[in-house]
Tab-separated table of C-alpha atoms and ligand atoms in Angstrom:
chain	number	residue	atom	x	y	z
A	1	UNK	CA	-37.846	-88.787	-3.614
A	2	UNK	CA	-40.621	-86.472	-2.800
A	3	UNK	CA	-40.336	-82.819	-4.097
A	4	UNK	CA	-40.397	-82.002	-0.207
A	5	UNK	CA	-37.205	-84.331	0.570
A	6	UNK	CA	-35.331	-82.885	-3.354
A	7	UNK	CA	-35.913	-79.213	-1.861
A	8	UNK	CA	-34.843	-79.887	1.803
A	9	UNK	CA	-31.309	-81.956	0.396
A	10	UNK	CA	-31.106	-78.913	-1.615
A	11	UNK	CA	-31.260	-76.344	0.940
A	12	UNK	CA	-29.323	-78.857	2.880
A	13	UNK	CA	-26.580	-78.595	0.427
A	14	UNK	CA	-26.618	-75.190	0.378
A	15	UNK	CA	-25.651	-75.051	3.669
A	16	UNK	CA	-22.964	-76.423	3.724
A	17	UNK	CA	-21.361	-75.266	0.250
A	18	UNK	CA	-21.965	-71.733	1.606
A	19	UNK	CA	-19.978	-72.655	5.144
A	20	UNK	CA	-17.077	-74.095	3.052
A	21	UNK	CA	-17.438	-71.179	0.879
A	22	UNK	CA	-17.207	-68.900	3.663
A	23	UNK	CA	-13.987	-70.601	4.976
A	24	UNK	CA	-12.490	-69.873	1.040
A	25	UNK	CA	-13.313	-66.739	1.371
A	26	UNK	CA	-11.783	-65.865	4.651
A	27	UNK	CA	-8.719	-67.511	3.849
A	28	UNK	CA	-8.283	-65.635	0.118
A	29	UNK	CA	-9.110	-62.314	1.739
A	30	UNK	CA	-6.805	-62.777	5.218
A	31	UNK	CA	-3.973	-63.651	1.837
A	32	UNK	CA	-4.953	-61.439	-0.514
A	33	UNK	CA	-4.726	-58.638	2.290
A	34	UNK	CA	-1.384	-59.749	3.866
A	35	UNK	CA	-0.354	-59.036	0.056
A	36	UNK	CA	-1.888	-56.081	-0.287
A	37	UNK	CA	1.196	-53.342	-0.203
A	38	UNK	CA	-0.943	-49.737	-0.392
A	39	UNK	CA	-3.422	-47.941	0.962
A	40	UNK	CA	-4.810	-48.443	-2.420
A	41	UNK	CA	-4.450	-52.187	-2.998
A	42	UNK	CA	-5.794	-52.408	0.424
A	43	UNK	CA	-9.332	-50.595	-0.947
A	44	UNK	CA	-9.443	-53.161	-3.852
A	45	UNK	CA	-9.348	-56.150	-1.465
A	46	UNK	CA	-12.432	-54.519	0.756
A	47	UNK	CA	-13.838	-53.840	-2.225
A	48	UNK	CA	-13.169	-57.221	-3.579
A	49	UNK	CA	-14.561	-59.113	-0.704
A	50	UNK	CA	-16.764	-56.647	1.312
A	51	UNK	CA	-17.908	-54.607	-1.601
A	52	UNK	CA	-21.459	-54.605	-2.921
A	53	UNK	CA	-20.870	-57.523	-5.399
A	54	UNK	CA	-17.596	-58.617	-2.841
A	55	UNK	CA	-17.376	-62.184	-2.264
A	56	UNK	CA	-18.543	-62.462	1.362
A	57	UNK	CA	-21.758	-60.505	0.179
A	58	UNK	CA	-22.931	-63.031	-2.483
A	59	UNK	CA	-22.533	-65.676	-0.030
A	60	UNK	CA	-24.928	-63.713	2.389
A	61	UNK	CA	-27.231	-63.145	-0.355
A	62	UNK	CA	-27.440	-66.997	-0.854
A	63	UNK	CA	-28.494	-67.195	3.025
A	64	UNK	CA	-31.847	-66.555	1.785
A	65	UNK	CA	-32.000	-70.386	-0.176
A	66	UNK	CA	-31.346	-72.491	3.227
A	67	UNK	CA	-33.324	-73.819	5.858
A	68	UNK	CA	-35.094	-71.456	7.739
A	69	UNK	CA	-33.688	-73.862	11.106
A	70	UNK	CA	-29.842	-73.696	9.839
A	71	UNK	CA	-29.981	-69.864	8.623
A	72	UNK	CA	-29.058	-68.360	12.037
A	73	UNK	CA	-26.088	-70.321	12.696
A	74	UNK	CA	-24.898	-69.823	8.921
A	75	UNK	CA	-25.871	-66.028	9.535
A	76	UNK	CA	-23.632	-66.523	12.930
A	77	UNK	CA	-20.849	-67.665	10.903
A	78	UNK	CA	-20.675	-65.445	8.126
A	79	UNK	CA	-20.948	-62.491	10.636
A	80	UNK	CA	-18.042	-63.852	12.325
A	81	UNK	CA	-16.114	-64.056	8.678
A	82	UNK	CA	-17.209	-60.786	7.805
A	83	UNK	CA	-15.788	-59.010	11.500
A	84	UNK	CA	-12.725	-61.270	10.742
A	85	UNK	CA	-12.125	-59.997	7.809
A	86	UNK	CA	-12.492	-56.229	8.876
A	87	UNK	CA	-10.341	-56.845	11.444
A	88	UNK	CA	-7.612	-57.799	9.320
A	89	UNK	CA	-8.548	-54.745	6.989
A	90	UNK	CA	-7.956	-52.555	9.776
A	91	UNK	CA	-4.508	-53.947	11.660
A	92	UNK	CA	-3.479	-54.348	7.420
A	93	UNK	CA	-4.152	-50.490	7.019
A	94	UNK	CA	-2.517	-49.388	10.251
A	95	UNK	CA	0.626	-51.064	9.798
A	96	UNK	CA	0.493	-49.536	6.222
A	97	UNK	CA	0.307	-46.041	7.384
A	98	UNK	CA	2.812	-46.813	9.707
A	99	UNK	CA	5.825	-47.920	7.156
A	100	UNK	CA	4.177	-44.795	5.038
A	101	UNK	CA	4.756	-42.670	8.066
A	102	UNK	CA	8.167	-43.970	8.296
A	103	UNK	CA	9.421	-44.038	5.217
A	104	UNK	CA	7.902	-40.112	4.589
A	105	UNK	CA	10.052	-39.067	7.885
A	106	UNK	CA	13.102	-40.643	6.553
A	107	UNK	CA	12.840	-38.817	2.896
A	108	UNK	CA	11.675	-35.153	4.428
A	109	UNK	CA	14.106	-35.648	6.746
A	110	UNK	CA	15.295	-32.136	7.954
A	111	UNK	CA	18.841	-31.475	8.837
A	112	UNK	CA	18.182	-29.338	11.972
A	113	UNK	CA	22.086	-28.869	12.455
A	114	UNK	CA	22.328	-26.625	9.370
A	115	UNK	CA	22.810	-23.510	9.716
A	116	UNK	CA	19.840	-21.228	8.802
A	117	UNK	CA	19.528	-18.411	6.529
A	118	UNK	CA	19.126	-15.057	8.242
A	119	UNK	CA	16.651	-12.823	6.882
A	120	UNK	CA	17.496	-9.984	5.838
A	121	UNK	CA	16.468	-6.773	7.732
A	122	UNK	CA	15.550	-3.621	6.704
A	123	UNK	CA	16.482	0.085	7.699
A	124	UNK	CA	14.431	2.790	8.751
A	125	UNK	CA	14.813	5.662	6.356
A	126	UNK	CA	17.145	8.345	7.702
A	127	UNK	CA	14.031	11.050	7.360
A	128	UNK	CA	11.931	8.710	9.065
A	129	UNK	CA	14.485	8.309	11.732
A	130	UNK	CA	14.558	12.197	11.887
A	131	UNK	CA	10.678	12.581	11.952
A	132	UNK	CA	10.159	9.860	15.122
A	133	UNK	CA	12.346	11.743	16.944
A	134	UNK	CA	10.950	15.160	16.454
A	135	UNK	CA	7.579	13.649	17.169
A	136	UNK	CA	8.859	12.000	20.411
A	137	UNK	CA	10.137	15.256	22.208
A	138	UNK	CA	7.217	17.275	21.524
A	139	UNK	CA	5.061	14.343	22.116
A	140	UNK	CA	6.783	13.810	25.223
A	141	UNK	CA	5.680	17.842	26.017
A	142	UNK	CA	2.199	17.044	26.086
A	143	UNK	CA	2.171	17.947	22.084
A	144	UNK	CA	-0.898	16.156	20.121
A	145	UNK	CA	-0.162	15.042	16.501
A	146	UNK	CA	-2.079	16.533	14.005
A	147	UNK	CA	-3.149	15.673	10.732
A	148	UNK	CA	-4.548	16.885	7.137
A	149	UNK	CA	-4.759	16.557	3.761
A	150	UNK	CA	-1.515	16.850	1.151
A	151	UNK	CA	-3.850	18.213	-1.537
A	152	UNK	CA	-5.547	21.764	0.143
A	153	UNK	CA	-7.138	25.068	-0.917
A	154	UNK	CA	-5.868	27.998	-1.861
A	155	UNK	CA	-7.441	29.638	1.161
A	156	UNK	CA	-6.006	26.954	3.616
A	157	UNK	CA	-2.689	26.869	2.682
A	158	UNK	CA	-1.961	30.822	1.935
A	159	UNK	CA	-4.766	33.133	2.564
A	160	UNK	CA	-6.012	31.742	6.423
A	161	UNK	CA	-2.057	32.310	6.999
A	162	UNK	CA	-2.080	36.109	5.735
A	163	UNK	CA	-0.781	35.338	2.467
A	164	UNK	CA	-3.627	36.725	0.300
A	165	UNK	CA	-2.903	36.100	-3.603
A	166	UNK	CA	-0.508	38.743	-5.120
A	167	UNK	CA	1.234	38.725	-1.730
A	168	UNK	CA	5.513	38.264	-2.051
A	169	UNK	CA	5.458	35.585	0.388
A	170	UNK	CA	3.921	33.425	-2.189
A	171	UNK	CA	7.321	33.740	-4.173
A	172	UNK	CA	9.318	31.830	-1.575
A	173	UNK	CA	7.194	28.424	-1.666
A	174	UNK	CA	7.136	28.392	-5.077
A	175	UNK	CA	4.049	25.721	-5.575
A	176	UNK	CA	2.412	23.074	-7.494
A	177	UNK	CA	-1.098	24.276	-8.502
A	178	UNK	CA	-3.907	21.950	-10.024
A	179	UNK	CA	-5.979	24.641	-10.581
A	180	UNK	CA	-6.230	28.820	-9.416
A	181	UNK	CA	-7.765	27.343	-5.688
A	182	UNK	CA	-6.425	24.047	-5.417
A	183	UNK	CA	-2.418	23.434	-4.318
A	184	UNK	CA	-0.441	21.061	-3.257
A	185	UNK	CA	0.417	22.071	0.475
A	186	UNK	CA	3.967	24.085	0.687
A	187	UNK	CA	3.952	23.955	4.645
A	188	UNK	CA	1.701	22.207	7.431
A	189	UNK	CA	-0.232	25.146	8.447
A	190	UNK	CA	-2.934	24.466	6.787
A	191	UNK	CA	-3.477	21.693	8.934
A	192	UNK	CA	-3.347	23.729	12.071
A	193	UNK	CA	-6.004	26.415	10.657
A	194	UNK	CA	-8.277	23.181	10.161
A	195	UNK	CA	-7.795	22.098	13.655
A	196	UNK	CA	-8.470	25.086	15.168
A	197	UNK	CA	-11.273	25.760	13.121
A	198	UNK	CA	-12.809	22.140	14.439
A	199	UNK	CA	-11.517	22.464	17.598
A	200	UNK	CA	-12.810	26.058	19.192
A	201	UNK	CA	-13.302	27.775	21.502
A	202	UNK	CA	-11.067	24.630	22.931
A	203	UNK	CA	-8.050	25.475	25.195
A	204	UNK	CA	-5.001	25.180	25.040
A	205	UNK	CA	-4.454	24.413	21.581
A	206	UNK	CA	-0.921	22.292	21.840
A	207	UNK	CA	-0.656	20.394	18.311
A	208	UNK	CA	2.232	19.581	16.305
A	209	UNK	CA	1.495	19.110	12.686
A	210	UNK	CA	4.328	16.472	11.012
A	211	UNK	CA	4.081	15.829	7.294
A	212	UNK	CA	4.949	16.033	3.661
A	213	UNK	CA	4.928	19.535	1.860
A	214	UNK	CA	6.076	20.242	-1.429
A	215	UNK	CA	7.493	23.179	-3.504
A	216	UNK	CA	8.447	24.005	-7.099
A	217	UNK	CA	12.351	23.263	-5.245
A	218	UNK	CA	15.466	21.597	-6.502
A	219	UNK	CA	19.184	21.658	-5.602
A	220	UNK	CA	21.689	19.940	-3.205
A	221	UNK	CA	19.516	21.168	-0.207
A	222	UNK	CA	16.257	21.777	-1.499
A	223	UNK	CA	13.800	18.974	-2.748
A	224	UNK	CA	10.795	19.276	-4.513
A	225	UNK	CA	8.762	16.767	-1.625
A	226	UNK	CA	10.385	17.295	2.083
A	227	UNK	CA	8.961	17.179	5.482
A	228	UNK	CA	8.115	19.800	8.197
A	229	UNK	CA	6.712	19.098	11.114
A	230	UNK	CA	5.101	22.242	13.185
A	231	UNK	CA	4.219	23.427	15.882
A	232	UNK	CA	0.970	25.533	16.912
A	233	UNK	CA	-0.171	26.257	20.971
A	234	UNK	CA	-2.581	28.775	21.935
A	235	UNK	CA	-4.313	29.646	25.217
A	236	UNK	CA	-4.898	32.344	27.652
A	237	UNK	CA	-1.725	34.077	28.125
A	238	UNK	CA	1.099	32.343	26.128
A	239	UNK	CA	4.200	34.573	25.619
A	240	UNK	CA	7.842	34.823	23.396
A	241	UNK	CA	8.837	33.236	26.820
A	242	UNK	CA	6.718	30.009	26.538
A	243	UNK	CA	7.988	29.786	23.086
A	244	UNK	CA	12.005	30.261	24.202
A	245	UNK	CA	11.425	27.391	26.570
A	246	UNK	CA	9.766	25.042	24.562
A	247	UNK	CA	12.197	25.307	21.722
A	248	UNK	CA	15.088	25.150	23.906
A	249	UNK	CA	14.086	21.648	25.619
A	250	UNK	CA	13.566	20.551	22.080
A	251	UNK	CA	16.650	21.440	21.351
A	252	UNK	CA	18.668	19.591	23.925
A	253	UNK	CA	16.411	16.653	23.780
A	254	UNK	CA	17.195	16.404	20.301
A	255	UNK	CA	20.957	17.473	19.878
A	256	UNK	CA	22.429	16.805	23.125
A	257	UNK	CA	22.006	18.825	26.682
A	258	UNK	CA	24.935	21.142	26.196
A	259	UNK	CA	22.890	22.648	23.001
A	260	UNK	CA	21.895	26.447	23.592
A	261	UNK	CA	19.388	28.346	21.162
A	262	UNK	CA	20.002	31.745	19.995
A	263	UNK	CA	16.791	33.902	18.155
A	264	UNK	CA	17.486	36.212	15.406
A	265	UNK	CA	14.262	38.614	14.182
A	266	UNK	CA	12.612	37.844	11.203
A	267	UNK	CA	9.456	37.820	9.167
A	268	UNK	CA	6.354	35.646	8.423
A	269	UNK	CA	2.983	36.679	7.246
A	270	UNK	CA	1.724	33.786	9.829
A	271	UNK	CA	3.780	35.009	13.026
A	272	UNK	CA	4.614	38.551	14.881
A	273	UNK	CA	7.175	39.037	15.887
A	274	UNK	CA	8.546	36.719	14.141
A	275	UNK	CA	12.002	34.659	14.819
A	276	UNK	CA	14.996	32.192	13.443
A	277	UNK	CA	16.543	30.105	15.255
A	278	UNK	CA	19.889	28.746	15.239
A	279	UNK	CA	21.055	25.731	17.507
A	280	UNK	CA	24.986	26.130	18.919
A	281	UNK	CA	26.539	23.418	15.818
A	282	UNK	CA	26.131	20.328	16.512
A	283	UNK	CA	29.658	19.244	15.193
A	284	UNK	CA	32.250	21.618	16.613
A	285	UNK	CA	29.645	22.542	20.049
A	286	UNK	CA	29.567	26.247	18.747
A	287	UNK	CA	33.888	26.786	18.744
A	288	UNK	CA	33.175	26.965	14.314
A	289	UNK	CA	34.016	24.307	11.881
A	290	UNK	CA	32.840	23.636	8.071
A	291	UNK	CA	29.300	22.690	9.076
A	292	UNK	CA	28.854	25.639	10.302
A	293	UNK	CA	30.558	28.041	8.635
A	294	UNK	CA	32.639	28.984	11.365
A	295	UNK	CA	29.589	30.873	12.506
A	296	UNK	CA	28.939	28.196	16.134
A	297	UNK	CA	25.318	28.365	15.117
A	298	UNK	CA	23.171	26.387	12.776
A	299	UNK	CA	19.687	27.663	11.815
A	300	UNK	CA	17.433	24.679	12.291
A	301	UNK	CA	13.495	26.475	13.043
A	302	UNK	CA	11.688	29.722	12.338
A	303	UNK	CA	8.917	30.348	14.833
A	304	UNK	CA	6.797	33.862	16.209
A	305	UNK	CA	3.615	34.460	18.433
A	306	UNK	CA	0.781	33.679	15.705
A	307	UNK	CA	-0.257	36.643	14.131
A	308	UNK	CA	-4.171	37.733	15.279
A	309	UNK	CA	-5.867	37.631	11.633
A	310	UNK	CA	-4.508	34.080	11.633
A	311	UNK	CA	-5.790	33.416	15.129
A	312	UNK	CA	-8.848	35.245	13.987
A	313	UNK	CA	-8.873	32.951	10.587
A	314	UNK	CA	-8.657	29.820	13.156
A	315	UNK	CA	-11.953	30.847	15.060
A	316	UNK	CA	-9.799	32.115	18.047
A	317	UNK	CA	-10.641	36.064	19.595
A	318	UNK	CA	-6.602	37.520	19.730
A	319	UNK	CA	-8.295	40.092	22.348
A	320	UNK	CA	-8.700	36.413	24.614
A	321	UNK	CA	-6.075	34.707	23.522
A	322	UNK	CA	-2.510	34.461	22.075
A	323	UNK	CA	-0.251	31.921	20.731
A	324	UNK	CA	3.475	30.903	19.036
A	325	UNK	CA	3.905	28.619	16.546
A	326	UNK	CA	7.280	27.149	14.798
A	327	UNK	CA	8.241	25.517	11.774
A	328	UNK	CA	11.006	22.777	10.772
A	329	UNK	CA	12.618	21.405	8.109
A	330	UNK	CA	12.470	17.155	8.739
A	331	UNK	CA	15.843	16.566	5.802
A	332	UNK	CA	17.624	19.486	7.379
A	333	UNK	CA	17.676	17.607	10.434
A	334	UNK	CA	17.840	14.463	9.250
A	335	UNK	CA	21.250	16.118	7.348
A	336	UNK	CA	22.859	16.990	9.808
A	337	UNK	CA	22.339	14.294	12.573
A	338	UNK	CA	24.038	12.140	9.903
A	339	UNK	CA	25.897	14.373	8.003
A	340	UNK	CA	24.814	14.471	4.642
A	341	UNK	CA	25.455	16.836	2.374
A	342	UNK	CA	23.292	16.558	-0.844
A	343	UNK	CA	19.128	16.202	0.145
A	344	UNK	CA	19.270	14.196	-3.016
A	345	UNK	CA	21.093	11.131	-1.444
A	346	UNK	CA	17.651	11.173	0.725
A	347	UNK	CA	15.857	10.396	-2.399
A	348	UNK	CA	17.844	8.604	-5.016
A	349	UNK	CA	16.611	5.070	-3.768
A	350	UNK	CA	20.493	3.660	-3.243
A	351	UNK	CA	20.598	0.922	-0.852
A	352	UNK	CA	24.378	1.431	0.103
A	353	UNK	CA	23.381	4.811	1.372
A	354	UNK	CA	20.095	3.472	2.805
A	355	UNK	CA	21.677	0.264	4.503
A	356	UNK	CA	24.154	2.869	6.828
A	357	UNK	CA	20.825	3.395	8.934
A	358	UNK	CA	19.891	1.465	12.056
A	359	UNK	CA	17.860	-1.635	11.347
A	360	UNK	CA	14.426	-1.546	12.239
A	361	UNK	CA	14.359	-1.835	16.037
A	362	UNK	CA	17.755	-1.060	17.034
A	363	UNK	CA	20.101	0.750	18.640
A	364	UNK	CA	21.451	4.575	17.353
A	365	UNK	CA	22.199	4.569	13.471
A	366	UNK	CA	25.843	4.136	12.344
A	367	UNK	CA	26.231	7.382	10.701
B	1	LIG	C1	-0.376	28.636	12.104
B	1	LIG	C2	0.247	29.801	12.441
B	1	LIG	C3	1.599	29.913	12.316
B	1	LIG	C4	4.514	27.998	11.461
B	1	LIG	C5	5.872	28.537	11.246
B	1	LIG	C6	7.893	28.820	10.385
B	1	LIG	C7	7.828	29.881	11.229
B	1	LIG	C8	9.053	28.488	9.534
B	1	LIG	C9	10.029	26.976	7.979
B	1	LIG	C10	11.068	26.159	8.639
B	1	LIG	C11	11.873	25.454	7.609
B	1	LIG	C12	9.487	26.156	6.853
B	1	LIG	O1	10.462	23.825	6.273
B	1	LIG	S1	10.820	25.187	6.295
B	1	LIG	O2	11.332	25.763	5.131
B	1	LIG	N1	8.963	27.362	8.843
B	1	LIG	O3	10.001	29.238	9.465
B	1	LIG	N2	6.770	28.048	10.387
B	1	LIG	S2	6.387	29.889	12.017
B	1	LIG	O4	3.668	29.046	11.736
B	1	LIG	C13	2.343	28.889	11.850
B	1	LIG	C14	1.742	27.700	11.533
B	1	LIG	C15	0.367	27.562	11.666
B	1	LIG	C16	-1.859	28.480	12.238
């Protein structure tokens, strides 16, 4: 036997242990992946057989010992293993996820006949009830909303509204100071100087000014934080008559078109002449009952043609123009729309009283 003849039987029997190696190894895999139960187990037979060091690949690595004249149709053949074999890895792994798909819809099965839990809503605070609907009837007068700071100057909040430092008017808003120039705000004014101050020579002025204001206040109607919302319009012109009819639409947009007004004199620094006024009661229509007092009248604003140092404070020339502005309590409203009787209740955080109120959204509150 030549060494040519010993190396081509050699190569010769390579080829065809590899072929019937090739046909084991197509059979274990299509078995061992018929078996395979996972996702997982399904990996480890790839791995096992397709894998770097897999079975199928050491039989291609021995494709480099045989005949150069048989090595394409062995390559043929174990190409044809190989594809089989990743076919089967593939129809194996979709029928897996399938039964996983199945079985996961039958455990997280949901029970869509059950009834569901209803979340629970919650109310609009009565003073924020009060406050939107203030806002809405001026608003719907043509009224802008302003805004300012809670924290304001001594100058802002008292002096710009005629209230210079040892005046008595100081003694009814009893206040919280930080220091001898800094306050916290006892009314919305100061928000009004500010916008006229950024605003002129602009006409008309026609703001409201809706807010939090506090005072050194506290009984069954008074609380130390409450809300105002006010009222400031100035042009060319504007009388006690504009005034009168503004205040009386807001009146019978807000209690009910049978509600008359009725002005009483009075006195602010900020206004001249000044006025309070009363609304006919909103219980008894005006005939007298306990809300009242038997008087028919409830005093809900005060309110005056702006005074001309405070027009003058606001950048405005009182020799051009004139104005009225009003003031309201937000809790007194909100008080008696639902008739409450202690301001506290407003603040003392108790759901049962809180829960009465219309859910956010809805219809009229149950009072
Ligand atoms: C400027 C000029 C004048 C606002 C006004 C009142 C009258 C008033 C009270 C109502 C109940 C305060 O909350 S309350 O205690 N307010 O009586 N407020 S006139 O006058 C102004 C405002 C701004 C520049």
């Amino acid at each position: 036997m030549t060494s040519d003849s010993r190396t081509r039987k050699g190569k010769t029997e390579g080829y065809d242990g590899l072929v019937a190696r090739l046909d084991t190894a197509r059979g274990a895999a299509r078995a061992a992946i018929e078996q395979a139960g996972s996702a997982a187990a399904l990996e480890e037979v790839r791995v096992r057989f397709l894998g770097r060091s897999g079975e199928l690949t050491q039989v291609l690595r021995g494709l480099g010992q045989v005949d150069a004249a048989l090595r394409p149709e062995l390559g043929r053949i174990a190409n044809e293993v190989r594809a089989g074999v990743e076919g089967h890895l593939t129809a194996r792994g979709l029928r897996l996820d399938a039964v996983e798909l199945s079985r996961r819809l039958e455990a997280e099965r949901v029970d869509i006949t059950l009834p569901g839990t209803t979340p629970r809503r919650g109310t609009y605070h009565p003073v924020s009830l009060a406050m939107a609907d203030v806002e809405r009837v001026f608003t719907s007068m043509g009224f802008e909303v302003a805004e300012g700071p809670d924290i304001e100057t001594d100058w802002y909040n008292f002096q710009a509204l005629n209230m210079p430092r040892d005046h008595p008017a100081r003694d009814m808003q009893a206040s919280f100071y930080f220091t001898a120039d800094v306050v916290l705000r006892t009314q919305t004014s100061p928000v009004q100087i500010r916008y006229m101050r950024a605003n002129t020579p602009a006409l008309p002025v026609k703001i409201i000014a809706p807010g939090r204001v506090y005072r050194c206040d506290d009984d069954a109607t008074h609380s130390p934080v409450f809300h105002q919302v006010e009222g400031l319009v100035v042009d060319r012109g504007i009388t006690m008559g504009d005034l009168k009819g503004v205040l009386d639409v807001f009146a019978r947009e807000l209690f009910g078109p049978t509600t008359r007004t009725r002005f009483r004199p009075s006195y602010f620094p900020f206004t001249e002449p000044s006025a309070e006024v009363d609304v006919s009661c909103t219980i008894c229509g005006g005939s007298g009952c306990r809300t009242c007092k038997n008087s028919g009248w409830i005093e809900i604003l005060g309110a005056g043609l702006v005074h001309p140092q405070v027009l003058r404070n606001g950048g405005y020339d009182p020799e051009v123009v004139s104005g009225f502005a009003f003031g309201l309590g937000i809790e007194r409203v909100a008080m008696l729309r639902y008739g409450i009787a202690d301001i506290r209740l407003l603040y003392g955080g108790d759901v049962r009283f809180l829960r009465q109120f219309r859910p956010a959204g809805e219809g009229r509150a149950q009072a």
